[in-house]
Tab-separated table of C-alpha atoms in Angstrom:
chain	number	residue	atom	x	y	z
A	1	UNK	CA	129.335	24.788	191.635
A	2	UNK	CA	126.326	23.315	189.829
A	3	UNK	CA	125.934	26.603	187.956
A	4	UNK	CA	129.409	26.314	186.440
A	5	UNK	CA	128.878	22.667	185.456
A	6	UNK	CA	125.652	23.600	183.633
A	7	UNK	CA	127.400	26.226	181.533
A	8	UNK	CA	130.054	23.735	180.470
A	9	UNK	CA	127.395	21.200	179.464
A	10	UNK	CA	125.570	23.802	177.388
A	11	UNK	CA	122.203	22.800	176.015
A	12	UNK	CA	123.093	19.209	175.216
A	13	UNK	CA	121.419	16.588	177.360
A	14	UNK	CA	123.120	13.350	178.385
A	15	UNK	CA	122.076	10.924	175.657
A	16	UNK	CA	122.209	7.186	176.134
A	17	UNK	CA	125.391	6.852	174.022
A	18	UNK	CA	127.270	9.436	176.117
A	19	UNK	CA	126.205	7.770	179.347
A	20	UNK	CA	127.464	4.355	178.242
A	21	UNK	CA	130.802	5.849	177.150
A	22	UNK	CA	131.341	7.488	180.508
A	23	UNK	CA	130.469	4.290	182.395
A	24	UNK	CA	132.841	2.101	180.397
A	25	UNK	CA	135.731	4.592	180.176
A	26	UNK	CA	137.495	3.619	183.404
A	27	UNK	CA	140.627	5.663	184.022
A	28	UNK	CA	141.595	7.948	181.128
A	29	UNK	CA	143.742	11.048	180.595
A	30	UNK	CA	141.901	14.359	181.272
A	31	UNK	CA	141.565	15.275	177.580
A	32	UNK	CA	139.812	12.030	176.736
A	33	UNK	CA	137.386	12.503	179.636
A	34	UNK	CA	136.265	15.768	178.071
A	35	UNK	CA	137.920	18.046	180.622
A	36	UNK	CA	140.114	20.946	179.577
A	37	UNK	CA	143.819	20.193	179.304
A	38	UNK	CA	145.907	22.565	181.483
A	39	UNK	CA	148.074	24.944	179.424
A	40	UNK	CA	151.583	23.666	178.708
A	41	UNK	CA	153.888	26.166	180.496
A	42	UNK	CA	156.809	25.389	178.150
A	43	UNK	CA	154.810	26.471	175.073
A	44	UNK	CA	155.428	30.103	174.024
A	45	UNK	CA	152.378	32.243	174.639
A	46	UNK	CA	151.455	35.620	173.206
A	47	UNK	CA	152.406	38.513	175.489
A	48	UNK	CA	149.562	39.620	177.788
A	49	UNK	CA	147.507	42.640	176.757
A	50	UNK	CA	147.745	45.585	179.170
A	51	UNK	CA	144.611	47.492	180.014
A	52	UNK	CA	144.833	51.068	181.276
A	53	UNK	CA	141.246	50.801	182.423
A	54	UNK	CA	138.209	48.554	182.316
A	55	UNK	CA	134.762	50.147	182.525
A	56	UNK	CA	131.945	47.971	183.809
A	57	UNK	CA	128.561	49.509	183.038
A	58	UNK	CA	125.726	47.843	184.932
A	59	UNK	CA	122.051	48.220	184.116
A	60	UNK	CA	119.109	46.926	186.134
A	61	UNK	CA	115.479	47.533	186.978
A	62	UNK	CA	116.124	47.364	190.747
A	63	UNK	CA	118.593	49.875	192.312
A	64	UNK	CA	118.886	47.844	195.541
A	65	UNK	CA	120.125	44.744	193.705
A	66	UNK	CA	122.473	46.960	191.694
A	67	UNK	CA	123.993	48.461	194.860
A	68	UNK	CA	124.518	45.052	196.429
A	69	UNK	CA	126.171	43.709	193.267
A	70	UNK	CA	128.470	46.750	193.120
A	71	UNK	CA	129.529	46.026	196.730
A	72	UNK	CA	130.330	42.480	195.626
A	73	UNK	CA	132.357	43.801	192.646
A	74	UNK	CA	134.401	46.086	194.921
A	75	UNK	CA	135.035	43.239	197.397
A	76	UNK	CA	136.113	40.899	194.611
A	77	UNK	CA	138.474	43.581	193.282
A	78	UNK	CA	139.961	43.994	196.761
A	79	UNK	CA	140.472	40.227	197.152
A	80	UNK	CA	142.086	39.838	193.724
A	81	UNK	CA	144.276	42.923	194.161
A	82	UNK	CA	142.622	44.960	191.402
A	83	UNK	CA	142.698	48.776	191.754
A	84	UNK	CA	139.258	50.362	191.511
A	85	UNK	CA	138.857	53.830	190.028
A	86	UNK	CA	135.677	55.844	190.285
A	87	UNK	CA	132.164	54.558	190.730
A	88	UNK	CA	129.428	56.797	189.411
A	89	UNK	CA	125.729	56.706	188.645
A	90	UNK	CA	124.631	57.922	185.204
A	91	UNK	CA	121.089	59.361	185.203
A	92	UNK	CA	118.297	56.776	185.281
A	93	UNK	CA	116.068	56.236	182.264
A	94	UNK	CA	112.294	55.739	182.409
A	95	UNK	CA	110.529	54.376	179.328
A	96	UNK	CA	106.837	55.308	179.471
A	97	UNK	CA	104.151	53.897	177.188
A	98	UNK	CA	100.541	55.058	176.929
A	99	UNK	CA	98.558	52.328	175.222
A	100	UNK	CA	94.867	51.808	174.549
A	101	UNK	CA	93.220	49.901	177.370
A	102	UNK	CA	90.677	48.146	175.185
A	103	UNK	CA	91.214	45.760	172.283
A	104	UNK	CA	88.643	47.584	170.130
A	105	UNK	CA	87.545	51.287	170.213
A	106	UNK	CA	87.405	53.273	173.538
A	107	UNK	CA	90.347	55.430	172.590
A	108	UNK	CA	89.656	57.783	175.499
A	109	UNK	CA	90.715	55.100	177.969
A	110	UNK	CA	94.410	54.417	178.076
A	111	UNK	CA	96.725	52.422	180.306
A	112	UNK	CA	100.256	53.556	181.119
A	113	UNK	CA	103.324	51.388	181.598
A	114	UNK	CA	106.790	52.312	182.730
A	115	UNK	CA	110.118	50.478	182.488
A	116	UNK	CA	112.840	51.899	184.707
A	117	UNK	CA	116.543	51.380	184.011
A	118	UNK	CA	119.145	52.311	186.638
A	119	UNK	CA	122.855	52.562	185.813
A	120	UNK	CA	126.151	52.222	187.667
A	121	UNK	CA	129.639	52.462	186.155
A	122	UNK	CA	132.684	51.065	187.933
A	123	UNK	CA	136.217	51.709	186.691
A	124	UNK	CA	139.078	49.266	187.191
A	125	UNK	CA	142.603	50.571	186.590
A	126	UNK	CA	145.873	49.097	185.312
A	127	UNK	CA	145.075	45.419	184.730
A	128	UNK	CA	146.815	42.717	182.754
A	129	UNK	CA	144.818	40.638	180.294
A	130	UNK	CA	144.855	37.520	182.436
A	131	UNK	CA	143.765	39.441	185.567
A	132	UNK	CA	140.962	41.071	183.607
A	133	UNK	CA	139.811	37.729	182.202
A	134	UNK	CA	139.864	36.072	185.629
A	135	UNK	CA	138.033	38.950	187.336
A	136	UNK	CA	135.413	39.231	184.603
A	137	UNK	CA	134.832	35.473	184.459
A	138	UNK	CA	134.264	35.362	188.224
A	139	UNK	CA	131.992	38.416	188.403
A	140	UNK	CA	129.987	37.511	185.308
A	141	UNK	CA	129.258	34.025	186.584
A	142	UNK	CA	127.904	35.644	189.740
A	143	UNK	CA	125.723	38.162	187.876
A	144	UNK	CA	122.262	38.217	189.461
A	145	UNK	CA	119.276	37.701	187.189
A	146	UNK	CA	118.015	41.054	185.926
A	147	UNK	CA	121.407	42.810	185.824
A	148	UNK	CA	123.202	43.454	182.556
A	149	UNK	CA	126.936	44.223	182.356
A	150	UNK	CA	128.746	45.958	179.505
A	151	UNK	CA	132.544	45.859	179.591
A	152	UNK	CA	134.650	48.506	177.814
A	153	UNK	CA	138.330	47.632	177.662
A	154	UNK	CA	140.948	50.337	177.079
A	155	UNK	CA	144.171	48.578	176.083
A	156	UNK	CA	147.648	49.981	175.631
A	157	UNK	CA	149.492	48.963	172.474
A	158	UNK	CA	152.999	49.816	171.269
A	159	UNK	CA	153.206	52.180	168.267
A	160	UNK	CA	152.663	50.297	164.950
A	161	UNK	CA	155.685	49.761	162.672
A	162	UNK	CA	154.522	52.033	159.831
A	163	UNK	CA	154.202	54.969	162.255
A	164	UNK	CA	157.348	54.367	164.304
A	165	UNK	CA	159.691	54.538	161.280
A	166	UNK	CA	160.409	57.579	159.125
A	167	UNK	CA	159.014	57.392	155.569
A	168	UNK	CA	161.467	57.025	152.596
A	169	UNK	CA	163.390	60.213	151.584
A	170	UNK	CA	162.715	59.803	147.825
A	171	UNK	CA	158.926	59.581	148.326
A	172	UNK	CA	158.760	62.745	150.408
A	173	UNK	CA	160.937	64.720	147.828
A	174	UNK	CA	158.631	63.734	144.943
A	175	UNK	CA	155.482	64.823	146.836
A	176	UNK	CA	156.853	68.198	147.916
A	177	UNK	CA	157.925	69.056	144.324
B	1	UNK	CA	93.686	86.310	219.557
B	2	UNK	CA	95.056	82.772	219.259
B	3	UNK	CA	91.951	81.490	217.376
B	4	UNK	CA	91.169	82.739	213.874
B	5	UNK	CA	88.279	85.231	213.904
B	6	UNK	CA	86.382	83.252	211.228
B	7	UNK	CA	86.454	80.120	213.311
B	8	UNK	CA	85.469	81.987	216.457
B	9	UNK	CA	82.449	83.577	214.766
B	10	UNK	CA	81.503	80.221	213.265
B	11	UNK	CA	81.639	78.522	216.662
B	12	UNK	CA	79.484	81.288	218.259
B	13	UNK	CA	76.898	81.226	215.486
B	14	UNK	CA	76.980	77.380	215.454
B	15	UNK	CA	77.692	77.078	211.729
B	16	UNK	CA	80.364	75.004	209.967
B	17	UNK	CA	83.754	76.831	210.014
B	18	UNK	CA	84.928	77.980	206.549
B	19	UNK	CA	87.350	75.560	204.864
B	20	UNK	CA	90.894	76.853	204.159
B	21	UNK	CA	91.333	77.880	200.471
B	22	UNK	CA	92.292	74.904	198.270
B	23	UNK	CA	91.425	73.603	194.816
B	24	UNK	CA	91.392	69.804	194.746
B	25	UNK	CA	91.356	67.931	191.391
B	26	UNK	CA	90.095	64.464	190.427
B	27	UNK	CA	92.982	62.222	189.535
B	28	UNK	CA	90.747	59.331	188.562
B	29	UNK	CA	87.224	59.062	187.260
B	30	UNK	CA	84.611	59.681	189.914
B	31	UNK	CA	84.109	55.924	190.254
B	32	UNK	CA	87.251	54.035	189.313
B	33	UNK	CA	86.164	51.080	187.226
B	34	UNK	CA	89.627	49.454	187.031
B	35	UNK	CA	89.177	45.759	187.642
B	36	UNK	CA	92.447	44.270	186.406
B	37	UNK	CA	94.154	41.879	188.794
B	38	UNK	CA	91.412	42.290	191.405
B	39	UNK	CA	89.204	39.555	192.831
B	40	UNK	CA	85.532	39.912	193.651
B	41	UNK	CA	84.539	39.622	197.311
B	42	UNK	CA	82.262	36.625	197.965
B	43	UNK	CA	79.233	36.589	200.217
B	44	UNK	CA	80.513	33.766	202.397
B	45	UNK	CA	84.072	35.233	202.578
B	46	UNK	CA	85.643	31.829	201.966
B	47	UNK	CA	87.635	32.504	198.757
B	48	UNK	CA	91.367	32.136	199.579
B	49	UNK	CA	93.868	34.604	198.135
B	50	UNK	CA	97.641	34.375	198.140
B	51	UNK	CA	99.679	37.500	198.980
B	52	UNK	CA	100.303	37.982	195.288
B	53	UNK	CA	96.606	37.843	194.413
B	54	UNK	CA	95.580	40.055	197.341
B	55	UNK	CA	97.699	43.011	196.147
B	56	UNK	CA	96.423	44.718	192.986
B	57	UNK	CA	98.884	45.523	190.150
B	58	UNK	CA	99.540	49.133	191.229
B	59	UNK	CA	101.464	47.680	194.202
B	60	UNK	CA	104.104	46.181	191.888
B	61	UNK	CA	107.595	47.155	193.111
B	62	UNK	CA	105.952	48.617	196.263
B	63	UNK	CA	104.462	45.603	198.066
B	64	UNK	CA	104.731	43.070	195.256
B	65	UNK	CA	107.690	41.584	193.442
B	66	UNK	CA	107.946	40.445	189.854
B	67	UNK	CA	107.505	36.932	188.551
B	68	UNK	CA	109.989	37.143	185.725
B	69	UNK	CA	113.608	38.304	186.007
B	70	UNK	CA	115.491	39.055	182.803
B	71	UNK	CA	117.446	41.817	181.136
B	72	UNK	CA	115.397	41.959	177.925
B	73	UNK	CA	113.369	45.035	178.966
B	74	UNK	CA	116.285	47.185	180.101
B	75	UNK	CA	117.361	50.106	177.922
B	76	UNK	CA	118.951	48.572	174.775
B	77	UNK	CA	117.901	45.110	175.966
B	78	UNK	CA	117.775	42.265	173.456
B	79	UNK	CA	114.921	39.916	172.476
B	80	UNK	CA	112.116	41.282	174.734
B	81	UNK	CA	109.307	39.654	172.724
B	82	UNK	CA	111.035	36.265	172.522
B	83	UNK	CA	111.637	36.252	176.291
B	84	UNK	CA	107.990	37.166	176.925
B	85	UNK	CA	106.715	34.418	174.614
B	86	UNK	CA	109.063	31.880	176.218
B	87	UNK	CA	107.797	32.904	179.673
B	88	UNK	CA	104.188	32.450	178.570
B	89	UNK	CA	105.027	29.050	177.113
B	90	UNK	CA	106.853	27.947	180.277
B	91	UNK	CA	103.917	29.003	182.467
B	92	UNK	CA	101.378	27.181	180.274
B	93	UNK	CA	103.544	24.079	180.157
B	94	UNK	CA	104.062	24.015	183.927
B	95	UNK	CA	100.384	24.569	184.681
B	96	UNK	CA	99.518	21.702	182.335
B	97	UNK	CA	102.171	19.302	183.617
B	98	UNK	CA	101.784	19.959	187.342
B	99	UNK	CA	98.028	19.613	187.715
B	100	UNK	CA	96.925	22.019	190.470
B	101	UNK	CA	100.191	21.429	192.323
B	102	UNK	CA	101.727	24.896	192.038
B	103	UNK	CA	100.492	27.000	194.948
B	104	UNK	CA	102.484	30.105	194.063
B	105	UNK	CA	103.118	31.847	190.775
B	106	UNK	CA	105.808	30.373	188.540
B	107	UNK	CA	108.963	32.482	188.974
B	108	UNK	CA	111.270	32.534	185.941
B	109	UNK	CA	114.841	33.804	186.290
B	110	UNK	CA	117.265	34.112	183.405
B	111	UNK	CA	120.937	34.057	184.314
B	112	UNK	CA	123.630	33.901	181.614
B	113	UNK	CA	122.297	31.168	179.291
B	114	UNK	CA	120.257	29.358	181.964
B	115	UNK	CA	116.607	29.523	182.912
B	116	UNK	CA	115.789	28.821	186.558
B	117	UNK	CA	112.144	28.100	187.375
B	118	UNK	CA	110.964	28.346	190.981
B	119	UNK	CA	107.725	27.922	192.815
B	120	UNK	CA	105.937	26.414	195.784
B	121	UNK	CA	104.465	22.973	195.161
B	122	UNK	CA	102.076	20.974	197.341
B	123	UNK	CA	103.131	17.474	198.345
B	124	UNK	CA	100.117	15.492	197.203
B	125	UNK	CA	101.947	12.902	195.086
B	126	UNK	CA	104.670	10.376	195.879
B	127	UNK	CA	108.273	11.728	195.903
B	128	UNK	CA	109.150	9.268	193.128
B	129	UNK	CA	106.482	10.784	190.881
B	130	UNK	CA	107.607	14.285	191.790
B	131	UNK	CA	111.187	13.492	190.763
B	132	UNK	CA	109.882	12.168	187.461
B	133	UNK	CA	107.895	15.359	186.879
B	134	UNK	CA	110.932	17.526	187.670
B	135	UNK	CA	113.140	15.569	185.269
B	136	UNK	CA	110.473	15.522	182.567
B	137	UNK	CA	109.870	19.271	182.827
B	138	UNK	CA	113.595	20.079	182.777
B	139	UNK	CA	114.301	17.743	179.853
B	140	UNK	CA	111.390	18.900	177.665
B	141	UNK	CA	111.938	22.612	178.317
B	142	UNK	CA	115.694	22.274	177.713
B	143	UNK	CA	114.991	20.691	174.355
B	144	UNK	CA	112.407	23.264	173.287
B	145	UNK	CA	114.104	26.413	174.579
B	146	UNK	CA	117.631	25.217	173.645
B	147	UNK	CA	119.245	26.327	176.908
B	148	UNK	CA	119.768	24.716	180.338
B	149	UNK	CA	116.546	24.799	182.353
B	150	UNK	CA	116.662	24.092	186.078
B	151	UNK	CA	113.694	23.645	188.383
B	152	UNK	CA	114.155	24.869	191.955
B	153	UNK	CA	110.981	23.951	193.769
B	154	UNK	CA	109.957	24.353	197.359
B	155	UNK	CA	107.332	21.971	198.684
B	156	UNK	CA	104.763	22.292	201.418
B	157	UNK	CA	102.218	20.043	203.071
B	158	UNK	CA	98.972	21.970	202.962
B	159	UNK	CA	97.373	24.565	200.689
B	160	UNK	CA	96.608	26.815	203.675
B	161	UNK	CA	100.315	27.743	203.943
B	162	UNK	CA	100.114	30.156	201.025
B	163	UNK	CA	96.747	31.711	201.869
B	164	UNK	CA	97.086	35.388	202.854
B	165	UNK	CA	93.425	36.249	203.322
B	166	UNK	CA	89.890	35.099	202.555
B	167	UNK	CA	87.457	37.318	200.661
C-alpha cells in the first residue's frame, strides 16, 4: 500500500505549509482533501476501445525472476477473467564488450564484460479498454526491479467515414476521362 | 586382455604409463595476475570478510548477486550512464552520512519512479538518532534525485553477524 501512496505523492515532499493545511482542514469533501473524485456515472463517457490483443514484452537480466513474474501475470489474468493467448520466448541477447584493462597503454591486456537480456512475450486476447487499463495498472505497479515491460495494443476501430461512403459520381467521371 | 598392452608393459618395466593423447591449451596466462575484487591474505588471519567480499567478481550471477537493480542496461534500455552516476552518488552519500554503520553493501533498487535503498546497519547509536538519519537521507536524496527515495534498512547488534570468513 505504501508503494501506491508514494507514486501519488510524486517527488514533492511535505512542506510546512502543506502540513498545516492538512491539520487545520477538519472534515472536507474528497476533492478538497486532494483525493480523486469518483467518476460521475450520469456523465456521458466516450465508448470503450476494444483491443483484439495486447502484447506484453518483458525484458530482464535474470530469467528466474522473469519466469516468476510471468506466472504472476498469468494468475492475475485468470483472477480478472482475461483470456491469455500464447507465451513465447524470443532469443536472448548478449552484449559483449572487450575493453582495455589499463587506463594508459598495455593494449594487449583486455577485460571483457557481458550484459545478458532475456525476453518473454505474453499475449492477452479480446479485452476492453477499461479491463486493459485495470490489468496493466495492477501488473505494472507490481513490476519487480530489473524487469522492463513494453505493451503493444492492437485496437479494433470502425471504418472511417471517408472510406465507408462512395466517392462523388462527378469526380470519378472527370478523372476517368 | 582387459588391460591395455601399453599399461601392462609400463607396469612390468616400472615406468610411468603413457598418457592418453590430448592437447591441452592455456586459457589464462601461466600465472594469473588478476587482482580485482580480491583481498590479500594476512599473516595473522584476522581480517574479516563478508560473503560479498570473499567471492571474487567472476562469481557474479553464480554465487554472488548484484548490488544495483535497474532496467537501464537491458537491450534498448534508457539512461544507463545517469543511473550509474546516481548509484555512485548514493553510495558515496550513504557512506559519508552513516559513519561505519553499514555492514553490507548498499543495495539500490529502481522500481517505477522510486529508488529503494537497502542494507544491513549496526545498532551502535540511539534509535532516535537512527530515525533522524533515515529521514535526513531520504529527504536529501529525494530532493537531489527528484524521485521518491525510500530506505529499507535491516539492523543487527554485532559486526560479527556479517563476517563470512577471516583471512
